[in-house]
């Protein structure tokens, strides 16, 4: 809504009122029906995800023992299973690797299934 001021009057008179009439039909009615939505949410501190992500960085740096050291405290979290299995696989601890990779594959992790195929 534009207040009835001299500025509004100037706009209404501009070019015979054509711009104002266009804006009135195209914009003003929609602006009158505008609403405001506010969304509130709580963030959840997911410490296990932070640990797993840190371990993945260690894996990429070929620091397998450091990655495993980070992952073992969160080994109950299914998101860690493939990474734990990969650590064991890359350190040639194949039985442990198979245990975790199989759990991850059974849980639907396609990367774990591929890693399982790498066990000699």
CSV table of C-alpha atoms in Angstrom, one decimal:
chain,number,residue,atom,x,y,z
A,1,UNK,CA,0.0,0.0,0.0
A,2,UNK,CA,1.3,3.4,-1.0
A,3,UNK,CA,0.3,6.3,1.3
A,4,UNK,CA,-1.6,9.1,-0.3
A,5,UNK,CA,1.4,11.5,-0.6
A,6,UNK,CA,2.6,13.8,-3.2
A,7,UNK,CA,4.9,11.1,-4.4
A,8,UNK,CA,2.0,8.7,-4.9
A,9,UNK,CA,0.1,11.4,-6.7
A,10,UNK,CA,3.2,12.0,-9.0
A,11,UNK,CA,3.3,8.2,-9.7
A,12,UNK,CA,-0.5,8.1,-10.4
A,13,UNK,CA,-0.2,11.0,-12.8
A,14,UNK,CA,2.9,9.7,-14.6
A,15,UNK,CA,2.2,8.9,-18.2
A,16,UNK,CA,-1.5,9.2,-17.7
A,17,UNK,CA,-1.5,6.7,-14.8
A,18,UNK,CA,-0.5,3.7,-17.0
A,19,UNK,CA,2.5,2.7,-14.9
A,20,UNK,CA,0.6,3.1,-11.7
A,21,UNK,CA,-2.4,1.1,-12.9
A,22,UNK,CA,-0.1,-1.7,-14.1
A,23,UNK,CA,1.7,-1.9,-10.8
A,24,UNK,CA,-1.7,-1.7,-8.9
A,25,UNK,CA,-3.0,-4.7,-10.9
A,26,UNK,CA,0.3,-6.7,-11.1
A,27,UNK,CA,1.9,-6.1,-7.7
A,28,UNK,CA,-0.1,-4.3,-5.1
A,29,UNK,CA,-2.8,-6.9,-4.6
A,30,UNK,CA,-0.2,-9.6,-4.2
A,31,UNK,CA,1.7,-7.5,-1.7
A,32,UNK,CA,-1.5,-7.0,0.3
A,33,UNK,CA,-1.8,-10.8,0.6
A,34,UNK,CA,1.8,-11.4,1.5
A,35,UNK,CA,2.5,-13.3,4.6
A,36,UNK,CA,5.5,-13.9,6.9
A,37,UNK,CA,6.6,-17.4,7.8
A,38,UNK,CA,9.0,-18.0,10.6
A,39,UNK,CA,10.5,-21.4,11.2
A,40,UNK,CA,12.2,-22.4,14.4
A,41,UNK,CA,14.2,-25.6,14.8
A,42,UNK,CA,16.6,-27.1,17.2
A,43,UNK,CA,19.9,-28.2,16.1
A,44,UNK,CA,21.1,-31.6,17.4
A,45,UNK,CA,24.6,-32.0,18.4
A,46,UNK,CA,25.7,-35.2,16.5
A,47,UNK,CA,29.1,-35.9,18.0
A,48,UNK,CA,29.3,-39.3,16.3
A,49,UNK,CA,29.0,-37.7,12.9
A,50,UNK,CA,31.8,-35.3,13.8
A,51,UNK,CA,34.0,-38.2,14.9
A,52,UNK,CA,33.2,-40.2,11.7
A,53,UNK,CA,33.9,-37.3,9.5
A,54,UNK,CA,37.2,-36.7,11.2
A,55,UNK,CA,38.1,-40.3,10.8
A,56,UNK,CA,37.3,-40.2,7.1
A,57,UNK,CA,39.8,-37.3,6.8
A,58,UNK,CA,42.4,-39.5,8.5
A,59,UNK,CA,41.6,-42.4,6.1
A,60,UNK,CA,42.1,-40.1,3.1
A,61,UNK,CA,45.5,-39.1,4.6
A,62,UNK,CA,46.3,-42.8,4.9
A,63,UNK,CA,46.5,-42.5,8.7
A,64,UNK,CA,44.6,-45.7,9.2
A,65,UNK,CA,45.5,-46.3,12.9
A,66,UNK,CA,44.5,-42.8,13.8
A,67,UNK,CA,41.2,-43.2,12.0
A,68,UNK,CA,40.5,-46.5,13.7
A,69,UNK,CA,41.4,-44.9,17.1
A,70,UNK,CA,38.7,-42.3,16.4
A,71,UNK,CA,36.1,-44.7,15.2
A,72,UNK,CA,36.2,-47.5,17.8
A,73,UNK,CA,34.5,-45.4,20.5
A,74,UNK,CA,31.5,-44.9,18.1
A,75,UNK,CA,31.5,-48.5,16.7
A,76,UNK,CA,27.9,-49.0,17.8
A,77,UNK,CA,26.9,-46.3,15.2
A,78,UNK,CA,26.0,-48.0,11.9
A,79,UNK,CA,27.4,-45.0,10.0
A,80,UNK,CA,30.9,-45.9,11.3
A,81,UNK,CA,30.9,-49.6,10.2
A,82,UNK,CA,32.1,-49.1,6.6
A,83,UNK,CA,34.9,-46.8,7.7
A,84,UNK,CA,36.0,-49.2,10.5
A,85,UNK,CA,35.9,-52.0,8.0
A,86,UNK,CA,38.0,-49.9,5.6
A,87,UNK,CA,40.6,-49.2,8.3
A,88,UNK,CA,40.9,-53.0,9.0
A,89,UNK,CA,41.0,-53.8,5.3
A,90,UNK,CA,43.8,-51.3,4.6
A,91,UNK,CA,45.8,-52.6,7.5
A,92,UNK,CA,45.3,-56.2,6.3
A,93,UNK,CA,43.2,-57.2,9.2
A,94,UNK,CA,40.8,-59.1,7.0
A,95,UNK,CA,38.7,-60.9,9.5
A,96,UNK,CA,37.8,-57.7,11.4
A,97,UNK,CA,37.3,-55.9,8.1
A,98,UNK,CA,34.8,-58.6,6.9
A,99,UNK,CA,32.9,-58.3,10.2
A,100,UNK,CA,32.3,-54.6,9.9
A,101,UNK,CA,31.9,-54.4,6.2
A,102,UNK,CA,29.3,-57.2,6.2
A,103,UNK,CA,27.4,-55.3,8.9
A,104,UNK,CA,27.5,-52.1,6.9
A,105,UNK,CA,26.5,-53.9,3.7
A,106,UNK,CA,23.6,-55.7,5.4
A,107,UNK,CA,22.6,-52.2,6.6
A,108,UNK,CA,22.4,-51.0,3.0
A,109,UNK,CA,25.8,-49.4,2.5
A,110,UNK,CA,26.8,-49.9,-1.1
A,111,UNK,CA,30.4,-48.8,-0.5
A,112,UNK,CA,30.7,-51.5,2.1
A,113,UNK,CA,29.6,-54.1,-0.4
A,114,UNK,CA,32.3,-52.9,-2.8
A,115,UNK,CA,34.9,-52.9,-0.1
A,116,UNK,CA,33.9,-56.5,0.8
A,117,UNK,CA,34.9,-57.5,-2.7
A,118,UNK,CA,38.4,-56.3,-2.0
A,119,UNK,CA,39.1,-58.7,0.8
A,120,UNK,CA,41.4,-61.4,-0.5
